[in-house]
Structure formats: structure tokens, C-alpha cells
N, CA, C and O atoms as a MOPAC input file, in Angstrom:
PM7 MOZYME 1SCF
protein

 N      0.84400 1    -1.14800 1    -0.00200 1
 C      0.01000 1    -0.01700 1     0.00500 1
 C      0.90300 1     1.21500 1    -0.00500 1
 O      1.72700 1     1.38400 1     0.89400 1
 N      0.75200 1     2.08600 1    -1.01400 1
 C      1.59400 1     3.25700 1    -1.13300 1
 C      0.90700 1     4.42500 1    -0.34400 1
 O     -0.31200 1     4.60000 1    -0.34200 1
 N      1.79300 1     5.19100 1     0.31300 1
 C      1.29100 1     6.34600 1     1.05600 1
 C      1.75800 1     7.63700 1     0.37300 1
 O      2.91600 1     7.73800 1    -0.03100 1
 N      0.88300 1     8.59900 1     0.24700 1
 C      1.27000 1     9.85400 1    -0.37100 1
 C      1.96100 1    10.73900 1     0.61600 1
 O      2.80200 1    11.53700 1     0.20400 1
 N      1.67100 1    10.66000 1     1.88100 1
 C      2.24900 1    11.54300 1     2.86900 1
 C      3.54700 1    10.90300 1     3.43700 1
 O      3.65800 1     9.68200 1     3.54800 1
 N      4.48300 1    11.74300 1     3.77800 1
 C      5.68800 1    11.20500 1     4.40500 1
 C      5.39600 1    10.70300 1     5.80600 1
 O      4.40500 1    11.13200 1     6.39700 1
 N      6.19800 1     9.82700 1     6.36200 1
 C      5.91700 1     9.32800 1     7.73100 1
 C      6.03200 1    10.49500 1     8.71100 1
 O      6.71900 1    11.48000 1     8.43900 1
 N      5.35500 1    10.37300 1     9.85100 1
 C      5.42100 1    11.46500 1    10.81900 1
 C      6.85400 1    11.73200 1    11.33400 1
 O      7.66600 1    10.81400 1    11.44900 1
 N      7.11500 1    12.90900 1    11.61500 1
 C      8.43900 1    13.32500 1    12.05900 1
 C      8.67300 1    12.86500 1    13.48700 1
 O      7.77100 1    12.89600 1    14.32400 1
 N      9.90300 1    12.43600 1    13.75100 1
 C     10.23000 1    11.95600 1    15.12500 1
 C     10.63700 1    13.13000 1    16.05200 1
 O     10.66600 1    12.97700 1    17.27300 1
 N     10.94300 1    14.27500 1    15.46900 1
 C     11.41600 1    15.42200 1    16.28600 1
 C     10.26200 1    15.96500 1    17.13400 1
 O      9.09500 1    15.85800 1    16.75900 1
 N     10.60900 1    16.54400 1    18.27000 1
 C      9.64700 1    17.13100 1    19.15000 1
 C      9.32200 1    18.57300 1    18.67900 1
 O     10.22100 1    19.31400 1    18.27900 1
 N      8.07100 1    18.94500 1    18.72900 1
 C      7.69900 1    20.25800 1    18.37100 1
 C      7.32100 1    20.98500 1    19.66100 1
 O      6.77700 1    20.41300 1    20.60500 1
 N      7.64700 1    22.29600 1    19.64400 1
 C      7.25900 1    23.13300 1    20.79200 1
 C      5.78400 1    23.33700 1    20.82500 1
 O      5.18200 1    23.62300 1    19.79000 1
 N      5.16900 1    23.20000 1    21.98500 1
 C      3.71900 1    23.37400 1    22.06900 1
 C      3.43100 1    24.83100 1    22.34400 1
 O      3.99300 1    25.41500 1    23.27000 1
 N      2.54800 1    25.42900 1    21.53700 1
 C      2.26800 1    26.85400 1    21.69300 1
 C      1.47600 1    27.06300 1    23.02000 1
 O      0.81600 1    26.15400 1    23.52300 1
 N      1.57300 1    28.25400 1    23.53400 1
 C      0.89800 1    28.64800 1    24.73500 1
 C     -0.57300 1    29.03200 1    24.42000 1
 O     -0.92700 1    29.21300 1    23.25500 1
 N     -1.39600 1    29.14900 1    25.43000 1
 C     -2.79000 1    29.56300 1    25.24600 1
 C     -2.84100 1    30.96900 1    24.59800 1
 O     -3.70100 1    31.23600 1    23.75900 1
 N     -1.93100 1    31.84100 1    24.98800 1
 C     -1.88000 1    33.21000 1    24.48100 1
 C     -1.53300 1    33.18400 1    22.97300 1
 O     -2.06500 1    33.98200 1    22.20200 1
 N     -0.64400 1    32.26900 1    22.56200 1
 C     -0.26000 1    32.16200 1    21.17000 1
 C     -1.43500 1    31.61300 1    20.32100 1
 O     -1.65500 1    32.05100 1    19.19200 1
 N     -2.17600 1    30.65000 1    20.89200 1
 C     -3.37100 1    30.19700 1    20.13600 1
 C     -4.37200 1    31.28900 1    20.03000 1
 O     -4.99800 1    31.42000 1    18.97900 1
 N     -4.57400 1    32.09500 1    21.05200 1
 C     -5.52800 1    33.16500 1    20.95400 1
 C     -5.10300 1    34.19200 1    19.97800 1
 O     -5.92200 1    34.69500 1    19.20800 1
 N     -3.80300 1    34.53500 1    19.98200 1
 C     -3.25000 1    35.52300 1    18.95000 1
 C     -3.44400 1    35.02700 1    17.54000 1
 O     -3.84300 1    35.80000 1    16.66900 1
 N     -3.17000 1    33.74700 1    17.28600 1
 C     -3.35000 1    33.20700 1    15.93600 1
 C     -4.80700 1    33.24400 1    15.53600 1
 O     -5.15000 1    33.57600 1    14.40200 1
 N     -5.68800 1    32.88600 1    16.51600 1
 C     -7.13400 1    32.90400 1    16.19100 1
 C     -7.60700 1    34.20500 1    15.80700 1
 O     -8.52700 1    34.30200 1    14.99500 1
 N     -7.04200 1    35.24800 1    16.33400 1
 C     -7.45800 1    36.61900 1    16.05200 1
 C     -6.69800 1    37.23900 1    14.89600 1
 O     -6.95800 1    38.38900 1    14.54300 1
 N     -5.76400 1    36.51000 1    14.29500 1
 C     -4.92900 1    37.05900 1    13.22300 1
 C     -5.67800 1    37.04300 1    11.87300 1
 O     -6.60200 1    36.26000 1    11.65400 1
 N     -5.24200 1    37.92800 1    11.00400 1
 C     -5.81600 1    38.06400 1     9.66500 1
 C     -5.59400 1    36.79100 1     8.85900 1
 O     -6.43400 1    36.40000 1     8.04900 1
 N     -4.44000 1    36.14400 1     9.09600 1
 C     -4.08300 1    34.94400 1     8.33800 1
 C     -5.10000 1    33.81400 1     8.69500 1
 O     -5.56600 1    33.10600 1     7.80400 1
 N     -5.42200 1    33.66000 1     9.94200 1
 C     -6.38700 1    32.64800 1    10.40600 1
 C     -7.79100 1    33.01700 1     9.87700 1
 O     -8.54500 1    32.14800 1     9.44000 1
 N     -8.11800 1    34.29000 1     9.92300 1
 C     -9.44900 1    34.70200 1     9.35400 1
 C     -9.58600 1    34.40000 1     7.93700 1
 O    -10.66500 1    34.03200 1     7.47200 1
 N     -8.47800 1    34.54800 1     7.19100 1
 C     -8.50100 1    34.19800 1     5.74800 1
 C     -8.65800 1    32.73100 1     5.52800 1
 O     -9.36200 1    32.33100 1     4.60000 1
 N     -8.02600 1    31.88400 1     6.35200 1
 C     -8.15500 1    30.46500 1     6.31100 1
 C     -9.64800 1    30.04000 1     6.57300 1
 O    -10.24000 1    29.22800 1     5.86200 1
 N    -10.16300 1    30.63200 1     7.59900 1
 C    -11.59800 1    30.34000 1     7.95900 1
 C    -12.55700 1    30.83900 1     6.83500 1
 O    -13.53500 1    30.16600 1     6.51000 1
 N    -12.27000 1    31.98800 1     6.26900 1
 C    -13.07800 1    32.49600 1     5.16300 1
 C    -13.04100 1    31.54700 1     3.92100 1
 O    -14.05300 1    31.24400 1     3.29000 1
 N    -11.81500 1    31.11800 1     3.63500 1
 C    -11.67100 1    30.20600 1     2.49700 1
 C    -12.44800 1    28.90000 1     2.68300 1
 O    -13.05800 1    28.39600 1     1.74000 1
 N    -12.42100 1    28.37600 1     3.86200 1
 C    -13.16900 1    27.15800 1     4.19400 1
 C    -14.63200 1    27.43900 1     4.08400 1
 O    -15.34600 1    26.73200 1     3.37400 1
 N    -15.10900 1    28.47300 1     4.78100 1
 C    -16.57800 1    28.76900 1     4.83500 1
 C    -17.15000 1    29.11200 1     3.48200 1
 O    -18.26900 1    28.71600 1     3.15700 1
 N    -16.38500 1    29.85000 1     2.68700 1
 C    -16.93500 1    30.25000 1     1.37500 1
 C    -17.06900 1    29.04800 1     0.41500 1
 O    -17.79700 1    29.12100 1    -0.57500 1
 N    -16.38300 1    27.97900 1     0.70700 1
 C    -16.53200 1    26.75300 1    -0.05000 1
 C    -17.61100 1    25.83700 1     0.54500 1
 O    -18.54100 1    25.40100 1    -0.13400 1
 N    -17.43800 1    25.56500 1     1.85500 1
 C    -18.19700 1    24.51000 1     2.47700 1
 C    -19.69400 1    24.89000 1     2.69100 1
 O    -20.60100 1    24.09200 1     2.45500 1
 N    -19.89700 1    26.13900 1     3.14400 1
 C    -21.33600 1    26.52200 1     3.48300 1
 C    -22.20100 1    26.52600 1     2.25100 1
 O    -23.23900 1    25.86400 1     2.28000 1
 N    -21.87900 1    27.20200 1     1.17700 1
 C    -22.74700 1    27.17800 1     0.00000 1
 C    -22.98400 1    25.77500 1    -0.59100 1
 O    -24.08400 1    25.44800 1    -1.03900 1
 N    -21.92500 1    24.96600 1    -0.57800 1
 C    -22.02700 1    23.64200 1    -1.13900 1
 C    -22.91000 1    22.75100 1    -0.27100 1
 O    -23.63200 1    21.89800 1    -0.78900 1
 N    -22.85700 1    22.94300 1     1.04000 1
 C    -23.71500 1    22.18000 1     1.98500 1
 C    -25.10800 1    22.58400 1     1.77400 1
 O    -25.96900 1    21.71100 1     1.67200 1
 N    -25.42200 1    23.87800 1     1.69700 1
 C    -26.79300 1    24.36000 1     1.45000 1
 C    -27.30200 1    23.79400 1     0.13600 1
 O    -28.42800 1    23.29800 1     0.08300 1
 N    -26.51000 1    23.85300 1    -0.92400 1
 C    -26.97900 1    23.32600 1    -2.22800 1
 C    -27.22800 1    21.86300 1    -2.16500 1
 O    -28.20100 1    21.39300 1    -2.75600 1
 N    -26.38800 1    21.08700 1    -1.46600 1
 C    -26.64000 1    19.61600 1    -1.45800 1
 C    -27.84700 1    19.31800 1    -0.65500 1
 O    -28.62900 1    18.44700 1    -1.03500 1
 N    -28.05600 1    20.02100 1     0.48600 1
 C    -29.27900 1    19.74300 1     1.30200 1
 C    -30.54700 1    20.09400 1     0.51800 1
 O    -31.55300 1    19.38800 1     0.59300 1
 N    -30.47800 1    21.20100 1    -0.23600 1
 C    -31.61900 1    21.59100 1    -1.06100 1
 C    -31.89900 1    20.51700 1    -2.14200 1
 O    -33.05300 1    20.16900 1    -2.39300 1
 N    -30.83500 1    20.00500 1    -2.76900 1
 C    -30.95200 1    18.96300 1    -3.80100 1
 C    -31.50700 1    17.69000 1    -3.17300 1
 O    -32.35000 1    17.02900 1    -3.77800 1
 N    -31.05200 1    17.33000 1    -1.97000 1
 C    -31.61500 1    16.15900 1    -1.28800 1
 C    -33.09400 1    16.34100 1    -0.92000 1
 O    -33.89600 1    15.43700 1    -1.15200 1
 N    -33.47000 1    17.50100 1    -0.34700 1
 C    -34.81200 1    17.77900 1    -0.01800 1
 C    -35.72800 1    17.82200 1    -1.25700 1
 O    -36.87100 1    17.37300 1    -1.17100 1
 N    -35.26000 1    18.35100 1    -2.41200 1
 C    -35.97500 1    18.26500 1    -3.64300 1
 C    -36.26600 1    16.77700 1    -3.99200 1
 O    -37.39700 1    16.43500 1    -4.34000 1
 N    -35.28500 1    15.94000 1    -3.89900 1
 C    -35.55700 1    14.54700 1    -4.17800 1
 C    -36.57700 1    13.91100 1    -3.25700 1
 O    -37.45300 1    13.17100 1    -3.70500 1
 N    -36.46600 1    14.19300 1    -1.99700 1
 C    -37.45700 1    13.66500 1    -0.99600 1
 C    -38.85600 1    14.20000 1    -1.30900 1
 O    -39.83500 1    13.45400 1    -1.33900 1
 N    -38.92000 1    15.52000 1    -1.54000 1
 C    -40.25200 1    16.12500 1    -1.81800 1
 C    -40.85400 1    15.60400 1    -3.07800 1
 O    -42.05900 1    15.35700 1    -3.13900 1
 N    -40.02600 1    15.42800 1    -4.10800 1
 C    -40.55300 1    14.81800 1    -5.40000 1
 C    -41.04200 1    13.40200 1    -5.08500 1
 O    -42.09100 1    12.99900 1    -5.58600 1
 N    -40.31500 1    12.64200 1    -4.27400 1
 C    -40.69000 1    11.28100 1    -3.98700 1
 C    -42.04500 1    11.27100 1    -3.25500 1
 O    -42.84200 1    10.36400 1    -3.49400 1
 N    -42.32900 1    12.21900 1    -2.39400 1
 C    -43.53600 1    12.27700 1    -1.64300 1
 C    -44.72200 1    12.73500 1    -2.45400 1
 O    -45.78300 1    12.11200 1    -2.48000 1
 N    -44.48400 1    13.89900 1    -3.14200 1
 C    -45.61800 1    14.62600 1    -3.77400 1
 C    -45.70900 1    14.49000 1    -5.31100 1
 O    -46.71300 1    14.89600 1    -5.89600 1
 N    -44.72000 1    13.95000 1    -5.94500 1
 C    -44.73500 1    13.78300 1    -7.39600 1
 C    -44.47000 1    12.35400 1    -7.81600 1
 O    -43.58400 1    12.07300 1    -8.62300 1
 N    -45.29700 1    11.41600 1    -7.22400 1
 C    -45.11400 1     9.98800 1    -7.50500 1
 C    -45.22700 1     9.65700 1    -8.93900 1
 O    -44.47200 1     8.82300 1    -9.43900 1
 N    -46.14400 1    10.27500 1    -9.63500 1
 C    -46.30800 1     9.98000 1   -11.08900 1
 C    -45.05800 1    10.34300 1   -11.87500 1
 O    -44.59800 1     9.59500 1   -12.73700 1
 N    -44.50900 1    11.55300 1   -11.53900 1
 C    -43.28600 1    11.99000 1   -12.25100 1
 C    -42.11100 1    11.09400 1   -11.85800 1
 O    -41.33200 1    10.72500 1   -12.73700 1
 N    -41.95200 1    10.74900 1   -10.66800 1
 C    -40.81400 1     9.91500 1   -10.20200 1
 C    -40.93000 1     8.50300 1   -10.79700 1
 O    -39.92500 1     7.82300 1   -11.00300 1
 N    -42.18400 1     8.07200 1   -11.07300 1
 C    -42.43100 1     6.73600 1   -11.66900 1
 C    -42.26100 1     6.68500 1   -13.15300 1
 O    -42.36100 1     5.61100 1   -13.74500 1
 N    -42.00300 1     7.82200 1   -13.78600 1
 C    -41.88000 1     7.85800 1   -15.21800 1
 C    -40.65600 1     7.03400 1   -15.64900 1
 O    -39.54100 1     7.22300 1   -15.16200 1
 N    -40.92100 1     6.11300 1   -16.58600 1
 C    -39.82600 1     5.23500 1   -17.07200 1
 C    -38.95400 1     6.00100 1   -18.03600 1
 O    -39.44500 1     6.67500 1   -18.94100 1
 N    -37.68300 1     5.89500 1   -17.83900 1
 C    -36.72000 1     6.52600 1   -18.76000 1
 C    -36.31000 1     5.55900 1   -19.82700 1
 O    -36.30600 1     5.89100 1   -21.01300 1
 N    -35.94800 1     4.30600 1   -19.39700 1
 C    -35.63100 1     3.19800 1   -20.28300 1
 C    -35.64200 1     1.92300 1   -19.51600 1
 O    -35.21400 1     1.90300 1   -18.36200 1
 N    -36.11700 1     0.84000 1   -20.10700 1
 C    -36.14800 1    -0.43300 1   -19.37700 1
 C    -36.90900 1    -0.27900 1   -18.07100 1
 O    -38.00800 1     0.27300 1   -18.02300 1
 N    -36.26400 1    -0.80400 1   -16.97800 1
 C    -36.86800 1    -0.68800 1   -15.65000 1
 C    -36.32500 1     0.50800 1   -14.89200 1
 O    -36.54500 1     0.61500 1   -13.68500 1
 N    -35.61400 1     1.41900 1   -15.56900 1
 C    -35.07600 1     2.61600 1   -14.92400 1
 C    -36.07000 1     3.76400 1   -14.98800 1
 O    -36.47600 1     4.18600 1   -16.07100 1
 N    -36.45600 1     4.26400 1   -13.82800 1
 C    -37.31800 1     5.38800 1   -13.79300 1
 C    -36.63900 1     6.64600 1   -13.24700 1
 O    -35.47700 1     6.59300 1   -12.84400 1
 N    -37.34800 1     7.76900 1   -13.23200 1
 C    -36.78400 1     9.02500 1   -12.78700 1
 C    -36.31300 1     8.92500 1   -11.30600 1
 O    -35.26800 1     9.46600 1   -10.94500 1
 N    -37.08300 1     8.24500 1   -10.49000 1
 C    -36.66700 1     8.11100 1    -9.03500 1
 C    -35.34900 1     7.41500 1    -8.89700 1
 O    -34.49400 1     7.86500 1    -8.13300 1
 N    -35.15200 1     6.33700 1    -9.60500 1
 C    -33.90100 1     5.58700 1    -9.54700 1
 C    -32.75800 1     6.46200 1   -10.10400 1
 O    -31.67200 1     6.49600 1    -9.52600 1
 N    -32.98900 1     7.13100 1   -11.16500 1
 C    -31.90900 1     7.98600 1   -11.77500 1
 C    -31.52500 1     9.15100 1   -10.77800 1
 O    -30.34400 1     9.42800 1   -10.57300 1
 N    -32.51900 1     9.79300 1   -10.19400 1
 C    -32.21600 1    10.84700 1    -9.24100 1
 C    -31.58200 1    10.27800 1    -8.00500 1
 O    -30.68900 1    10.90700 1    -7.43600 1
 N    -32.00600 1     9.10500 1    -7.56000 1
 C    -31.40600 1     8.51700 1    -6.37900 1
 C    -29.95300 1     8.17200 1    -6.59300 1
 O    -29.11900 1     8.37800 1    -5.71100 1
 N    -29.65300 1     7.65100 1    -7.75300 1
 C    -28.24200 1     7.33400 1    -8.05300 1
 C    -27.43500 1     8.69900 1    -8.20700 1
 O    -26.25800 1     8.79700 1    -7.85900 1
 N    -28.13000 1     9.68300 1    -8.72800 1
 C    -27.46900 1    11.02200 1    -8.85400 1
 C    -27.11200 1    11.54600 1    -7.43800 1
 O    -26.11100 1    12.24500 1    -7.28000 1
 N    -27.91600 1    11.21500 1    -6.42400 1
 C    -27.51400 1    11.60800 1    -5.05100 1
 C    -26.16200 1    11.05200 1    -4.63600 1
 O    -25.35100 1    11.75800 1    -4.03600 1
 N    -25.92300 1     9.80700 1    -4.95200 1
 C    -24.66700 1     9.17600 1    -4.64600 1
 C    -23.56300 1     9.80000 1    -5.43800 1
 O    -22.49700 1    10.09200 1    -4.89600 1
 N    -23.79900 1    10.01900 1    -6.74900 1
 C    -22.81000 1    10.65500 1    -7.56300 1
 C    -22.39900 1    12.01700 1    -7.09200 1
 O    -21.21000 1    12.33300 1    -7.06500 1
 N    -23.40000 1    12.86900 1    -6.70300 1
 C    -23.05300 1    14.20700 1    -6.25200 1
 C    -22.31800 1    14.15700 1    -4.88200 1
 O    -21.48500 1    15.01500 1    -4.58800 1
 N    -22.62800 1    13.17900 1    -4.08800 1
 C    -21.91600 1    13.04600 1    -2.82100 1
 C    -20.41900 1    12.79100 1    -3.05400 1
 O    -19.56400 1    13.42400 1    -2.43500 1
 N    -20.12600 1    11.84700 1    -3.96400 1
 C    -18.69600 1    11.62400 1    -4.27600 1
 C    -18.03700 1    12.75300 1    -5.01000 1
 O    -16.85700 1    13.02900 1    -4.79200 1
 N    -18.78400 1    13.42900 1    -5.89500 1
 C    -18.22900 1    14.60600 1    -6.57900 1
 C    -17.85700 1    15.75600 1    -5.61500 1
 O    -16.80900 1    16.39100 1    -5.73300 1
 N    -18.77900 1    15.98400 1    -4.65400 1
 C    -18.52700 1    16.98000 1    -3.66000 1
 C    -17.30500 1    16.68400 1    -2.78900 1
 O    -16.50500 1    17.56300 1    -2.47100 1
 N    -17.19600 1    15.38300 1    -2.41100 1
 C    -16.04300 1    14.97200 1    -1.60700 1
 C    -14.73700 1    15.15100 1    -2.38600 1
 O    -13.74500 1    15.64700 1    -1.85100 1
 N    -14.75300 1    14.74400 1    -3.64800 1
 C    -13.58500 1    14.94000 1    -4.53600 1
 C    -13.22500 1    16.41000 1    -4.69500 1
 O    -12.05500 1    16.77800 1    -4.60100 1
 N    -14.23500 1    17.25600 1    -4.93800 1
 C    -14.08100 1    18.65800 1    -5.16900 1
 C    -13.50600 1    19.32700 1    -3.84900 1
 O    -12.60900 1    20.16900 1    -3.89500 1
 N    -14.06700 1    18.90500 1    -2.71600 1
 C    -13.53200 1    19.50800 1    -1.45500 1
 C    -12.08200 1    19.06600 1    -1.20900 1
 O    -11.27700 1    19.85800 1    -0.71800 1
 N    -11.74000 1    17.82100 1    -1.53900 1
 C    -10.37000 1    17.36900 1    -1.30300 1
 C     -9.38700 1    18.22800 1    -2.18100 1
 O     -8.31200 1    18.61900 1    -1.72800 1
 N     -9.79200 1    18.49100 1    -3.40800 1
 C     -8.95100 1    19.34200 1    -4.28400 1
 C     -8.92700 1    20.75200 1    -3.71100 1
 O     -7.85300 1    21.35000 1    -3.65200 1
 N    -10.00700 1    21.29100 1    -3.30500 1
 C    -10.04200 1    22.67200 1    -2.75700 1
 C     -9.15600 1    22.72900 1    -1.50100 1
 O     -8.35800 1    23.65800 1    -1.37400 1
 N     -9.26900 1    21.78000 1    -0.58100 1
 C     -8.53100 1    21.76400 1     0.62200 1
 C     -7.02500 1    21.67100 1     0.31800 1
 O     -6.22600 1    22.38900 1     0.92000 1
 N     -6.65300 1    20.81300 1    -0.58500 1
 C     -5.19300 1    20.59800 1    -0.93400 1
 C     -4.66100 1    21.87100 1    -1.58900 1
 O     -3.48900 1    22.19200 1    -1.38700 1
 N     -5.42700 1    22.58600 1    -2.33300 1
 C     -4.92400 1    23.75200 1    -3.06600 1
 C     -4.98700 1    25.01700 1    -2.22400 1
 O     -4.04900 1    25.81400 1    -2.23000 1
 N     -6.08900 1    25.20800 1    -1.49700 1
 C     -6.24800 1    26.48800 1    -0.78200 1
 C     -6.12100 1    26.43000 1     0.69600 1
 O     -5.55600 1    27.35000 1     1.28800 1
 N     -6.62600 1    25.37600 1     1.35100 1
 C     -6.70800 1    25.36300 1     2.85600 1
 C     -5.42100 1    24.80700 1     3.45000 1
 O     -4.87900 1    25.40100 1     4.38200 1
 N     -4.92300 1    23.70400 1     2.95000 1
 C     -3.77500 1    23.01100 1     3.55000 1
 C     -2.50200 1    23.91300 1     3.56700 1
 O     -1.83800 1    23.98600 1     4.60100 1
 N     -2.15200 1    24.59300 1     2.45800 1
 C     -1.00100 1    25.47400 1     2.55200 1
 C     -1.09200 1    26.54900 1     3.62100 1
 O     -0.11700 1    26.81700 1     4.32200 1
 N     -2.27700 1    27.17400 1     3.74900 1
 C     -2.46400 1    28.21500 1     4.77600 1
 C     -2.37300 1    27.59100 1     6.16200 1
 O     -1.71200 1    28.13700 1     7.04500 1
 N     -3.02700 1    26.45700 1     6.35800 1
 C     -3.06500 1    25.78100 1     7.68100 1
 C     -1.61000 1    25.32400 1     8.02400 1
 O     -1.16000 1    25.47100 1     9.16000 1
 N     -0.91600 1    24.78500 1     7.04200 1
 C      0.47800 1    24.31300 1     7.29600 1
 C      1.35800 1    25.48600 1     7.69200 1
 O      2.20800 1    25.36100 1     8.57400 1
 N      1.15900 1    26.61100 1     7.04900 1
 C      2.00100 1    27.83500 1     7.36800 1
 C      1.74800 1    28.26200 1     8.82400 1
 O      2.68000 1    28.53500 1     9.58100 1
 N      0.48200 1    28.30900 1     9.18100 1
 C      0.14200 1    28.66500 1    10.56500 1
 C      0.71700 1    27.65000 1    11.57900 1
 O      1.28000 1    28.03000 1    12.60500 1
 N      0.56400 1    26.39500 1    11.27100 1
 C      1.00700 1    25.30300 1    12.19300 1
 C      2.56000 1    25.38100 1    12.32500 1
 O      3.08800 1    25.33900 1    13.43600 1
 N      3.26200 1    25.49200 1    11.20700 1
 C      4.70700 1    25.49300 1    11.30800 1
 C      5.21200 1    26.73500 1    12.05100 1
 O      6.18300 1    26.65500 1    12.80300 1
 N      4.56700 1    27.86000 1    11.84700 1
 C      4.93200 1    29.05400 1    12.58200 1
 C      4.66300 1    28.87500 1    14.08900 1
 O      5.48300 1    29.28100 1    14.91100 1
 N      3.57600 1    28.29900 1    14.43600 1
 C      3.27800 1    28.07500 1    15.87500 1
 C      4.17800 1    27.09500 1    16.50300 1
 O      4.63200 1    27.31000 1    17.62700 1
 N      4.46600 1    26.01100 1    15.82600 1
 C      5.37200 1    24.92900 1    16.37800 1
 C      6.82400 1    25.35600 1    16.36900 1
 O      7.62400 1    24.90000 1    17.18500 1
 N      7.15400 1    26.22500 1    15.45000 1
 C      8.51600 1    26.66400 1    15.35900 1
 C      8.83500 1    27.88900 1    16.20500 1
 O      9.98700 1    28.24200 1    16.45700 1
 N      7.74800 1    28.50800 1    16.62200 1
 C      7.94400 1    29.70600 1    17.51000 1
 C      8.32500 1    30.96000 1    16.70300 1
 O      8.75900 1    31.95800 1    17.27700 1
 N      8.15900 1    30.90400 1    15.36000 1
 C      8.54900 1    32.07200 1    14.57400 1
 C      7.54800 1    33.19200 1    14.64600 1
 O      7.74800 1    34.24000 1    14.03100 1

């Protein structure tokens, strides 16, 4: 099994004080990290919940529409249900890319500065 991440470092890191944590939490750099996360996660969460509720409401109130056959034994309900799984995996993949590109570098910079005492 191949691992993408290097093994954990054996060296001891300095533990930041409570005051240092508070200072970082109030810093512009941390606010930018939080903004980057929230601007991605919150809208996507709302969109997915709306998409899921649409599926549930269609299943409850639009039975004839959901029962419409698309081809063979495949109907609209099955197609939309499978699309729920597909969108879940797509969102997870998209978030992983977003985190690797935008969040992880900012978080690593903050972490290394705190552990290094810089």
C-alpha cells in the first residue's frame, strides 16, 4: 500500500501557549483560512441539502413524475437517487482538491509558525 504523505516526524515540536493560540485565532491569516473554508463549504452544503430535499419532496408529492420510465426498468426516481450518490462523491472529490490547493498550505503555514515559534 503506497502512502502519499511522508511518515510522521520523530522530532519534538514546541507546544504553543494559550496566548499564542488566541493571537493566531485573532490574526488576519487565520481569518483568511476560515473565510476560504466557509466560502466553499457552506454554499455547497446548502446546495446539497436543497438537492436532497428536492428529491425527498418529489418522492412524496410527485409520485407519477418519479415513476416515469426513462428506459427499461429505470425510472426518474432511480436515476435521481443514483445521482444523489454521484453528487456526494463529486462534492467529496471537489472538497479534497479545494483543501489541498487552498486550505492546507495556509493551515500548514500557521502550524509550522506556531510549532517553530517564529
